Amino acid sequence: MCADSRFHIIVHDSAAFFIIIHFDSDAEPALPTPGRNVWMHLVAEIDHLRDFHFILLSVYIFFKTNVFLLKGVIYTEIMFELLMIVACIGMNAFLAAYETAFIASSKPLVRRIAADKTKTDYLKLLFLKDNPERTLSVIQVGITFVGMFAAAVGGVGVEKGLSPYFRETLGLRSELAELLSLLAAAVPLTYFTVVFGELIPKTFALRNPLRTASRFSHAISKMSKVFWPVVLLLEKSTKALLKWIPRLHESEQKDLDDVSEEFETMSAQSKEYVLNLFKIEKTKVASVFIPWNEVDILEKDQPIQEVEEKIIRFGHTRLPVFESGRCVGVLNAKEFLALLKAGKSDWSSIIHPSVILYEQAPLLSAFRIMQKRKAHMGIVKDLHGVHLGIVTMEDIFEEIVGDIYDEDDDGSILKILMGRGLPF
């Protein structure tokens, strides 16, 4: 368009508009076929205006096909649809978080907090916990509606907006343009829905179940009133089907509730101990035993003086006794010192038989065997009978309560004995 162009007439209706612009009379604009037809018609009608050096430039724009209007329509539609998608993801995140928090929150603890009548959020949450079928129905109805709406907006709305753009701008066939537009809508929508609509809110709710469930209990209660026909149908259907499934006796359920309430009131350290007790049922002996290269041992054929020296130097209460490269028992240091005090020298007579534990045995089973045998140390073997090392009661206790301080860990016993003039 030249610098001295001047608008002389504008013909505009709901289907198209035409602009008459001043330029060289010998020039003919390059227009698409629909525009050229209109151009020829108008030139014929105003042929007598040639002396005025006017020429008609017609831009025939249909609202659904012209590229200039199309861009505006696409941008407007996509912005609106993106806002709708963001709203859907936000709503899905809210419902997913509440569902997780509702299930994870402890009903006995909610009941205890709700005893303070001023805690209206917890009173409402307790009501929802007393009616789990209704609450879960509300959540599922909301998630279903949000998912349907998001799919309609993201899958159809954006596709309708992007498909013409791909055809006009990239010159793609209709089938390929529709496929690309669907992918352009579905892939980002799926990613953001999973991450921001599911994973993040559920993880947050698991970390803060009571706070999340109580804070939004009023909103869920209002949703149950909005969707009450569908919620009522789902609630009744669920209860009817659950009648055919066995459930815990009322007394058993009460016992579980009492245990759960007691657990929730424990300190963080106590909870850790309880959870560790459950863990040792799955922990294997192989994961905690001490291998032979780290164990202080005695030889059965050693003189009593060497045994005494080693017992005092090692500072252990119990020591494995070897003969011909195999463990034949365990010596109690206190019993050995009592033997010396009695003036006896046959220390092999006080060697206790070994308690054999297998490396793949659960740690709790090993503990029960040692408890039954009144042993504080067990010898660990593999399936082929090869001696691998030892495990002690202290090792098992440390799996429950953490590291236990032993005076011998820092050599304190040896220092005390040396301070008394013993030669080490």
GROMACS .gro file of C-alpha atoms in nm:
model
  424
    1MET     CA    1   0.000   0.000   0.000
    2CYS     CA    2   0.153   0.336  -0.106
    3ALA     CA    3   0.213   0.626   0.129
    4ASP     CA    4  -0.057   0.850  -0.026
    5SER     CA    5  -0.332   0.591  -0.017
    6ARG     CA    6  -0.668   0.733   0.075
    7PHE     CA    7  -0.985   0.551   0.182
    8HIS     CA    8  -1.277   0.669  -0.033
    9ILE     CA    9  -1.553   0.419   0.034
   10ILE     CA   10  -1.613   0.131   0.267
   11VAL     CA   11  -1.888  -0.117   0.195
   12HIS     CA   12  -1.943  -0.346   0.492
   13ASP     CA   13  -2.195  -0.614   0.572
   14SER     CA   14  -2.206  -0.926   0.786
   15ALA     CA   15  -2.041  -1.140   0.519
   16ALA     CA   16  -1.763  -0.923   0.377
   17PHE     CA   17  -1.616  -0.575   0.352
   18PHE     CA   18  -1.453  -0.386   0.063
   19ILE     CA   19  -1.194  -0.108   0.072
   20ILE     CA   20  -1.135   0.132  -0.219
   21ILE     CA   21  -0.777   0.260  -0.224
   22HIS     CA   22  -0.606   0.513  -0.456
   23PHE     CA   23  -0.316   0.372  -0.658
   24ASP     CA   24  -0.187   0.331  -1.018
   25SER     CA   25  -0.475   0.278  -1.264
   26ASP     CA   26  -0.282   0.021  -1.468
   27ALA     CA   27  -0.220  -0.205  -1.170
   28GLU     CA   28  -0.437  -0.501  -1.093
   29PRO     CA   29  -0.438  -0.650  -0.747
   30ALA     CA   30  -0.358  -1.015  -0.697
   31LEU     CA   31  -0.655  -1.163  -0.516
   32PRO     CA   32  -0.782  -1.512  -0.442
   33THR     CA   33  -1.069  -1.637  -0.658
   34PRO     CA   34  -1.358  -1.526  -0.431
   35GLY     CA   35  -1.206  -1.181  -0.395
   36ARG     CA   36  -1.134  -1.154  -0.770
   37ASN     CA   37  -1.501  -1.222  -0.855
   38VAL     CA   38  -1.615  -0.943  -0.631
   39TRP     CA   39  -1.338  -0.722  -0.769
   40MET     CA   40  -1.449  -0.769  -1.133
   41HIS     CA   41  -1.810  -0.705  -1.042
   42LEU     CA   42  -1.735  -0.379  -0.867
   43VAL     CA   43  -1.496  -0.258  -1.139
   44ALA     CA   44  -1.770  -0.309  -1.393
   45GLU     CA   45  -2.010  -0.110  -1.181
   46ILE     CA   46  -1.778   0.188  -1.133
   47ASP     CA   47  -1.598   0.181  -1.470
   48HIS     CA   48  -1.684   0.548  -1.521
   49LEU     CA   49  -1.457   0.641  -1.231
   50ARG     CA   50  -1.135   0.562  -1.424
   51ASP     CA   51  -1.075   0.933  -1.501
   52PHE     CA   52  -1.030   0.980  -1.128
   53HIS     CA   53  -0.750   0.718  -1.123
   54PHE     CA   54  -0.931   0.504  -0.868
   55ILE     CA   55  -0.905   0.135  -0.855
   56LEU     CA   56  -1.093  -0.095  -0.625
   57LEU     CA   57  -0.902  -0.328  -0.399
   58SER     CA   58  -1.146  -0.584  -0.262
   59VAL     CA   59  -1.061  -0.797   0.034
   60TYR     CA   60  -1.339  -1.050   0.053
   61ILE     CA   61  -1.331  -1.188   0.403
   62PHE     CA   62  -1.560  -1.458   0.530
   63PHE     CA   63  -1.554  -1.484   0.903
   64LYS     CA   64  -1.477  -1.857   0.905
   65THR     CA   65  -1.208  -1.865   0.635
   66ASN     CA   66  -1.019  -1.536   0.598
   67VAL     CA   67  -0.673  -1.548   0.750
   68PHE     CA   68  -0.685  -1.204   0.917
   69LEU     CA   69  -1.012  -1.261   1.094
   70LEU     CA   70  -0.918  -1.623   1.155
   71LYS     CA   71  -0.611  -1.524   1.356
   72GLY     CA   72  -0.819  -1.303   1.579
   73VAL     CA   73  -1.081  -1.572   1.622
   74ILE     CA   74  -0.814  -1.833   1.701
   75TYR     CA   75  -0.641  -1.615   1.958
   76THR     CA   76  -0.970  -1.527   2.125
   77GLU     CA   77  -1.098  -1.885   2.130
   78ILE     CA   78  -0.769  -2.032   2.249
   79MET     CA   79  -0.733  -1.779   2.531
   80PHE     CA   80  -1.086  -1.854   2.648
   81GLU     CA   81  -1.034  -2.228   2.623
   82LEU     CA   82  -0.699  -2.209   2.803
   83LEU     CA   83  -0.867  -2.025   3.088
   84MET     CA   84  -1.132  -2.297   3.100
   85ILE     CA   85  -0.865  -2.570   3.099
   86VAL     CA   86  -0.672  -2.400   3.381
   87ALA     CA   87  -0.996  -2.376   3.579
   88CYS     CA   88  -1.065  -2.746   3.518
   89ILE     CA   89  -0.715  -2.847   3.629
   90GLY     CA   90  -0.753  -2.632   3.940
   91MET     CA   91  -1.089  -2.791   4.023
   92ASN     CA   92  -0.948  -3.139   3.962
   93ALA     CA   93  -0.653  -3.057   4.191
   94PHE     CA   94  -0.892  -2.948   4.466
   95LEU     CA   95  -1.101  -3.265   4.441
   96ALA     CA   96  -0.799  -3.496   4.416
   97ALA     CA   97  -0.637  -3.334   4.719
   98TYR     CA   98  -0.954  -3.359   4.924
   99GLU     CA   99  -1.010  -3.722   4.829
  100THR     CA  100  -0.659  -3.814   4.942
  101ALA     CA  101  -0.681  -3.608   5.261
  102PHE     CA  102  -1.026  -3.748   5.344
  103ILE     CA  103  -0.903  -4.107   5.319
  104ALA     CA  104  -0.572  -4.039   5.497
  105SER     CA  105  -0.718  -3.846   5.791
  106SER     CA  106  -0.779  -4.048   6.108
  107LYS     CA  107  -1.142  -4.058   6.214
  108PRO     CA  108  -1.064  -4.114   6.586
  109LEU     CA  109  -0.834  -3.812   6.584
  110VAL     CA  110  -1.096  -3.603   6.401
  111ARG     CA  111  -1.352  -3.709   6.662
  112ARG     CA  112  -1.118  -3.610   6.945
  113ILE     CA  113  -1.054  -3.265   6.795
  114ALA     CA  114  -1.422  -3.217   6.710
  115ALA     CA  115  -1.505  -3.264   7.079
  116ASP     CA  116  -1.416  -2.896   7.104
  117LYS     CA  117  -1.742  -2.760   6.962
  118THR     CA  118  -1.573  -2.443   6.841
  119LYS     CA  119  -1.384  -2.643   6.576
  120THR     CA  120  -1.660  -2.617   6.316
  121ASP     CA  121  -1.435  -2.738   6.035
  122TYR     CA  122  -1.365  -3.060   6.223
  123LEU     CA  123  -1.732  -3.101   6.314
  124LYS     CA  124  -1.820  -3.085   5.946
  125LEU     CA  125  -1.534  -3.321   5.861
  126LEU     CA  126  -1.654  -3.567   6.125
  127PHE     CA  127  -1.999  -3.563   5.964
  128LEU     CA  128  -1.841  -3.638   5.627
  129LYS     CA  129  -1.631  -3.919   5.780
  130ASP     CA  130  -1.949  -4.069   5.924
  131ASN     CA  131  -2.095  -4.075   5.570
  132PRO     CA  132  -1.804  -4.189   5.352
  133GLU     CA  133  -2.022  -4.317   5.068
  134ARG     CA  134  -2.184  -3.976   5.023
  135THR     CA  135  -1.856  -3.788   5.050
  136LEU     CA  136  -1.674  -4.006   4.799
  137SER     CA  137  -1.974  -3.987   4.565
  138VAL     CA  138  -1.956  -3.607   4.570
  139ILE     CA  139  -1.585  -3.616   4.490
  140GLN     CA  140  -1.624  -3.866   4.207
  141VAL     CA  141  -1.914  -3.675   4.052
  142GLY     CA  142  -1.706  -3.358   4.059
  143ILE     CA  143  -1.398  -3.528   3.911
  144THR     CA  144  -1.609  -3.689   3.637
  145PHE     CA  145  -1.778  -3.364   3.535
  146VAL     CA  146  -1.451  -3.174   3.540
  147GLY     CA  147  -1.284  -3.442   3.328
  148MET     CA  148  -1.566  -3.441   3.073
  149PHE     CA  149  -1.564  -3.063   3.046
  150ALA     CA  150  -1.185  -3.046   3.016
  151ALA     CA  151  -1.188  -3.311   2.744
  152ALA     CA  152  -1.457  -3.124   2.552
  153VAL     CA  153  -1.282  -2.790   2.576
  154GLY     CA  154  -0.928  -2.914   2.525
  155GLY     CA  155  -0.997  -3.185   2.270
  156VAL     CA  156  -1.270  -3.027   2.058
  157GLY     CA  157  -1.251  -2.654   2.118
  158VAL     CA  158  -0.880  -2.611   2.063
  159GLU     CA  159  -0.885  -2.856   1.773
  160LYS     CA  160  -1.151  -2.650   1.595
  161GLY     CA  161  -0.941  -2.339   1.644
  162LEU     CA  162  -0.603  -2.482   1.547
  163SER     CA  163  -0.707  -2.705   1.258
  164PRO     CA  164  -0.793  -2.416   1.018
  165TYR     CA  165  -0.476  -2.237   1.126
  166PHE     CA  166  -0.260  -2.537   1.034
  167ARG     CA  167  -0.439  -2.568   0.700
  168GLU     CA  168  -0.408  -2.202   0.605
  169THR     CA  169  -0.065  -2.123   0.749
  170LEU     CA  170   0.122  -2.450   0.698
  171GLY     CA  171  -0.070  -2.568   0.393
  172LEU     CA  172  -0.148  -2.908   0.546
  173ARG     CA  173  -0.422  -3.145   0.440
  174SER     CA  174  -0.737  -3.140   0.652
  175GLU     CA  175  -0.674  -3.485   0.802
  176LEU     CA  176  -0.316  -3.402   0.903
  177ALA     CA  177  -0.416  -3.060   1.034
  178GLU     CA  178  -0.687  -3.214   1.252
  179LEU     CA  179  -0.443  -3.476   1.387
  180LEU     CA  180  -0.180  -3.214   1.473
  181SER     CA  181  -0.437  -2.991   1.638
  182LEU     CA  182  -0.562  -3.280   1.852
  183LEU     CA  183  -0.206  -3.367   1.958
  184ALA     CA  184  -0.129  -3.002   2.029
  185ALA     CA  185  -0.427  -2.995   2.262
  186ALA     CA  186  -0.411  -3.343   2.420
  187VAL     CA  187  -0.040  -3.380   2.506
  188PRO     CA  188   0.004  -3.059   2.712
  189LEU     CA  189  -0.339  -3.104   2.868
  190THR     CA  190  -0.252  -3.457   2.983
  191TYR     CA  191   0.084  -3.349   3.127
  192PHE     CA  192  -0.048  -3.052   3.322
  193THR     CA  193  -0.351  -3.249   3.444
  194VAL     CA  194  -0.135  -3.533   3.579
  195VAL     CA  195   0.129  -3.310   3.741
  196PHE     CA  196  -0.074  -3.013   3.864
  197GLY     CA  197  -0.414  -3.180   3.885
  198GLU     CA  198  -0.313  -3.508   4.051
  199LEU     CA  199   0.044  -3.561   4.174
  200ILE     CA  200   0.117  -3.228   4.344
  201PRO     CA  201  -0.219  -3.189   4.524
  202LYS     CA  202  -0.227  -3.554   4.635
  203THR     CA  203   0.128  -3.538   4.769
  204PHE     CA  204   0.048  -3.218   4.957
  205ALA     CA  205  -0.269  -3.375   5.099
  206LEU     CA  206  -0.078  -3.682   5.219
  207ARG     CA  207   0.162  -3.456   5.405
  208ASN     CA  208  -0.117  -3.245   5.556
  209PRO     CA  209  -0.428  -3.469   5.568
  210LEU     CA  210  -0.611  -3.319   5.865
  211ARG     CA  211  -0.551  -2.957   5.771
  212THR     CA  212  -0.654  -3.015   5.408
  213ALA     CA  213  -0.962  -3.224   5.487
  214SER     CA  214  -1.093  -2.991   5.757
  215ARG     CA  215  -1.031  -2.668   5.567
  216PHE     CA  216  -1.237  -2.770   5.263
  217SER     CA  217  -1.505  -2.978   5.436
  218HIS     CA  218  -1.763  -2.697   5.405
  219ALA     CA  219  -1.707  -2.672   5.029
  220ILE     CA  220  -1.758  -3.047   4.982
  221SER     CA  221  -2.071  -3.031   5.195
  222LYS     CA  222  -2.213  -2.758   4.970
  223MET     CA  223  -2.125  -2.959   4.659
  224SER     CA  224  -2.326  -3.251   4.796
  225LYS     CA  225  -2.632  -3.025   4.802
  226VAL     CA  226  -2.574  -2.901   4.447
  227PHE     CA  227  -2.538  -3.252   4.302
  228TRP     CA  228  -2.774  -3.421   4.546
  229PRO     CA  229  -2.977  -3.627   4.290
  230VAL     CA  230  -2.668  -3.791   4.139
  231VAL     CA  231  -2.497  -3.817   4.478
  232LEU     CA  232  -2.802  -3.984   4.631
  233LEU     CA  233  -2.816  -4.239   4.348
  234LEU     CA  234  -2.447  -4.326   4.382
  235GLU     CA  235  -2.462  -4.338   4.761
  236LYS     CA  236  -2.760  -4.576   4.768
  237SER     CA  237  -2.607  -4.796   4.497
  238THR     CA  238  -2.277  -4.820   4.684
  239LYS     CA  239  -2.442  -4.908   5.015
  240ALA     CA  240  -2.662  -5.171   4.846
  241LEU     CA  241  -2.363  -5.343   4.686
  242LEU     CA  242  -2.150  -5.324   5.001
  243LYS     CA  243  -2.413  -5.520   5.194
  244TRP     CA  244  -2.293  -5.830   5.012
  245ILE     CA  245  -1.930  -5.776   5.118
  246PRO     CA  246  -1.825  -5.897   5.468
  247ARG     CA  247  -1.706  -5.625   5.702
  248LEU     CA  248  -1.534  -5.611   6.040
  249HIS     CA  249  -1.740  -5.678   6.349
  250GLU     CA  250  -1.833  -5.363   6.538
  251SER     CA  251  -1.608  -5.455   6.832
  252GLU     CA  252  -1.313  -5.521   6.600
  253GLN     CA  253  -1.367  -5.189   6.427
  254LYS     CA  254  -1.377  -5.016   6.765
  255ASP     CA  255  -1.047  -5.180   6.863
  256LEU     CA  256  -0.889  -5.059   6.540
  257ASP     CA  257  -1.022  -4.709   6.599
  258ASP     CA  258  -0.882  -4.710   6.953
  259VAL     CA  259  -0.541  -4.823   6.830
  260SER     CA  260  -0.546  -4.565   6.554
  261GLU     CA  261  -0.639  -4.289   6.797
  262GLU     CA  262  -0.364  -4.397   7.037
  263PHE     CA  263  -0.111  -4.398   6.754
  264GLU     CA  264  -0.210  -4.050   6.638
  265THR     CA  265  -0.155  -3.910   6.987
  266MET     CA  266   0.199  -4.052   7.013
  267SER     CA  267   0.508  -3.839   6.980
  268ALA     CA  268   0.701  -3.847   6.655
  269GLN     CA  269   0.976  -4.058   6.816
  270SER     CA  270   0.727  -4.313   6.949
  271LYS     CA  271   0.561  -4.339   6.609
  272GLU     CA  272   0.900  -4.409   6.455
  273TYR     CA  273   0.961  -4.694   6.703
  274VAL     CA  274   0.622  -4.850   6.627
  275LEU     CA  275   0.675  -4.829   6.253
  276ASN     CA  276   1.022  -4.980   6.288
  277LEU     CA  277   0.868  -5.276   6.471
  278PHE     CA  278   0.656  -5.343   6.164
  279LYS     CA  279   0.958  -5.306   5.938
  280ILE     CA  280   1.165  -5.576   6.109
  281GLU     CA  281   0.905  -5.833   6.003
  282LYS     CA  282   1.029  -5.781   5.646
  283THR     CA  283   1.395  -5.709   5.722
  284LYS     CA  284   1.627  -6.006   5.666
  285VAL     CA  285   1.912  -6.116   5.893
  286ALA     CA  286   2.143  -6.074   5.594
  287SER     CA  287   2.096  -5.697   5.606
  288VAL     CA  288   2.218  -5.651   5.967
  289PHE     CA  289   2.467  -5.926   6.052
  290ILE     CA  290   2.837  -5.852   6.115
  291PRO     CA  291   3.076  -6.042   5.881
  292TRP     CA  292   3.362  -6.245   6.028
  293ASN     CA  293   3.634  -6.007   5.912
  294GLU     CA  294   3.488  -5.748   6.154
  295VAL     CA  295   3.437  -5.988   6.447
  296ASP     CA  296   3.680  -6.048   6.736
  297ILE     CA  297   3.710  -6.423   6.794
  298LEU     CA  298   3.883  -6.677   7.022
  299GLU     CA  299   4.050  -7.005   6.929
  300LYS     CA  300   3.952  -7.305   7.138
  301ASP     CA  301   4.311  -7.427   7.168
  302GLN     CA  302   4.444  -7.097   7.307
  303PRO     CA  303   4.596  -7.097   7.659
  304ILE     CA  304   4.383  -6.949   7.931
  305GLN     CA  305   4.623  -6.655   7.974
  306GLU     CA  306   4.582  -6.553   7.606
  307VAL     CA  307   4.206  -6.587   7.634
  308GLU     CA  308   4.206  -6.363   7.942
  309GLU     CA  309   4.418  -6.106   7.763
  310LYS     CA  310   4.192  -6.104   7.456
  311ILE     CA  311   3.873  -6.080   7.659
  312ILE     CA  312   4.001  -5.775   7.846
  313ARG     CA  313   4.149  -5.619   7.530
  314PHE     CA  314   3.840  -5.674   7.316
  315GLY     CA  315   3.603  -5.559   7.592
  316HIS     CA  316   3.309  -5.767   7.463
  317THR     CA  317   3.070  -5.956   7.688
  318ARG     CA  318   3.049  -6.248   7.445
  319LEU     CA  319   3.299  -6.381   7.192
  320PRO     CA  320   3.263  -6.653   6.926
  321VAL     CA  321   3.496  -6.951   6.975
  322PHE     CA  322   3.652  -7.117   6.666
  323GLU     CA  323   3.804  -7.461   6.618
  324SER     CA  324   3.956  -7.573   6.287
  325GLY     CA  325   3.812  -7.271   6.109
  326ARG     CA  326   3.453  -7.323   6.227
  327CYS     CA  327   3.254  -7.158   6.502
  328VAL     CA  328   3.185  -7.409   6.779
  329GLY     CA  329   3.018  -7.185   7.035
  330VAL     CA  330   3.013  -6.860   7.230
  331LEU     CA  331   3.209  -6.769   7.544
  332ASN     CA  332   3.059  -6.541   7.808
  333ALA     CA  333   3.333  -6.310   7.944
  334LYS     CA  334   3.171  -6.281   8.289
  335GLU     CA  335   3.158  -6.657   8.327
  336PHE     CA  336   3.523  -6.680   8.216
  337LEU     CA  337   3.639  -6.428   8.480
  338ALA     CA  338   3.438  -6.617   8.743
  339LEU     CA  339   3.616  -6.934   8.631
  340LEU     CA  340   3.954  -6.766   8.680
  341LYS     CA  341   3.854  -6.643   9.024
  342ALA     CA  342   3.760  -6.999   9.117
  343GLY     CA  343   4.111  -7.113   9.016
  344LYS     CA  344   3.999  -7.336   8.731
  345SER     CA  345   4.171  -7.351   8.393
  346ASP     CA  346   3.945  -7.562   8.166
  347TRP     CA  347   3.766  -7.271   8.004
  348SER     CA  348   3.628  -7.485   7.717
  349SER     CA  349   3.377  -7.630   7.962
  350ILE     CA  350   3.186  -7.302   7.978
  351ILE     CA  351   3.151  -7.255   7.600
  352HIS     CA  352   2.781  -7.226   7.509
  353PRO     CA  353   2.642  -7.393   7.196
  354SER     CA  354   2.584  -7.160   6.902
  355VAL     CA  355   2.237  -7.039   6.808
  356ILE     CA  356   2.220  -7.084   6.432
  357LEU     CA  357   2.034  -6.825   6.224
  358TYR     CA  358   1.997  -6.825   5.846
  359GLU     CA  359   2.071  -6.513   5.647
  360GLN     CA  360   1.732  -6.508   5.472
  361ALA     CA  361   1.533  -6.543   5.795
  362PRO     CA  362   1.318  -6.241   5.893
  363LEU     CA  363   1.479  -6.038   6.168
  364LEU     CA  364   1.173  -6.074   6.391
  365SER     CA  365   1.194  -6.455   6.362
  366ALA     CA  366   1.563  -6.440   6.455
  367PHE     CA  367   1.476  -6.228   6.757
  368ARG     CA  368   1.217  -6.481   6.873
  369ILE     CA  369   1.462  -6.772   6.833
  370MET     CA  370   1.728  -6.591   7.037
  371GLN     CA  371   1.469  -6.493   7.296
  372LYS     CA  372   1.351  -6.853   7.329
  373ARG     CA  373   1.709  -6.985   7.357
  374LYS     CA  374   1.801  -6.703   7.598
  375ALA     CA  375   2.091  -6.615   7.372
  376HIS     CA  376   2.233  -6.270   7.307
  377MET     CA  377   2.431  -6.372   7.000
  378GLY     CA  378   2.351  -6.584   6.696
  379ILE     CA  379   2.578  -6.735   6.430
  380VAL     CA  380   2.462  -6.657   6.076
  381LYS     CA  381   2.483  -6.925   5.805
  382ASP     CA  382   2.388  -6.936   5.440
  383LEU     CA  383   2.182  -7.213   5.279
  384HIS     CA  384   2.499  -7.418   5.220
  385GLY     CA  385   2.596  -7.413   5.588
  386VAL     CA  386   2.882  -7.166   5.549
  387HIS     CA  387   2.932  -6.944   5.855
  388LEU     CA  388   2.895  -6.580   5.747
  389GLY     CA  389   2.910  -6.381   6.070
  390ILE     CA  390   2.716  -6.295   6.383
  391VAL     CA  391   2.406  -6.101   6.481
  392THR     CA  392   2.336  -5.978   6.834
  393MET     CA  393   2.033  -5.860   7.026
  394GLU     CA  394   2.183  -5.512   7.015
  395ASP     CA  395   2.186  -5.521   6.634
  396ILE     CA  396   1.815  -5.605   6.631
  397PHE     CA  397   1.728  -5.339   6.890
  398GLU     CA  398   1.915  -5.078   6.688
  399GLU     CA  399   1.684  -5.152   6.394
  400ILE     CA  400   1.397  -5.039   6.618
  401VAL     CA  401   1.534  -4.756   6.831
  402GLY     CA  402   1.844  -4.650   6.637
  403ASP     CA  403   2.207  -4.658   6.746
  404ILE     CA  404   2.267  -4.772   7.105
  405TYR     CA  405   2.573  -4.639   7.285
  406ASP     CA  406   2.811  -4.906   7.409
  407GLU     CA  407   3.101  -4.814   7.637
  408ASP     CA  408   3.325  -5.038   7.431
  409ASP     CA  409   3.245  -4.846   7.110
  410ASP     CA  410   3.498  -4.575   7.201
  411GLY     CA  411   3.739  -4.800   7.396
  412SER     CA  412   3.627  -4.678   7.739
  413ILE     CA  413   3.649  -5.021   7.900
  414LEU     CA  414   4.003  -5.073   7.780
  415LYS     CA  415   4.103  -4.731   7.914
  416ILE     CA  416   3.956  -4.812   8.255
  417LEU     CA  417   4.138  -5.144   8.275
  418MET     CA  418   4.466  -4.987   8.167
  419GLY     CA  419   4.416  -4.719   8.430
  420ARG     CA  420   4.404  -4.992   8.693
  421GLY     CA  421   4.751  -5.107   8.597
  422LEU     CA  422   4.661  -5.405   8.379
  423PRO     CA  423   4.925  -5.472   8.110
  424PHE     CA  424   4.772  -5.413   7.763
   0.00000   0.00000   0.00000
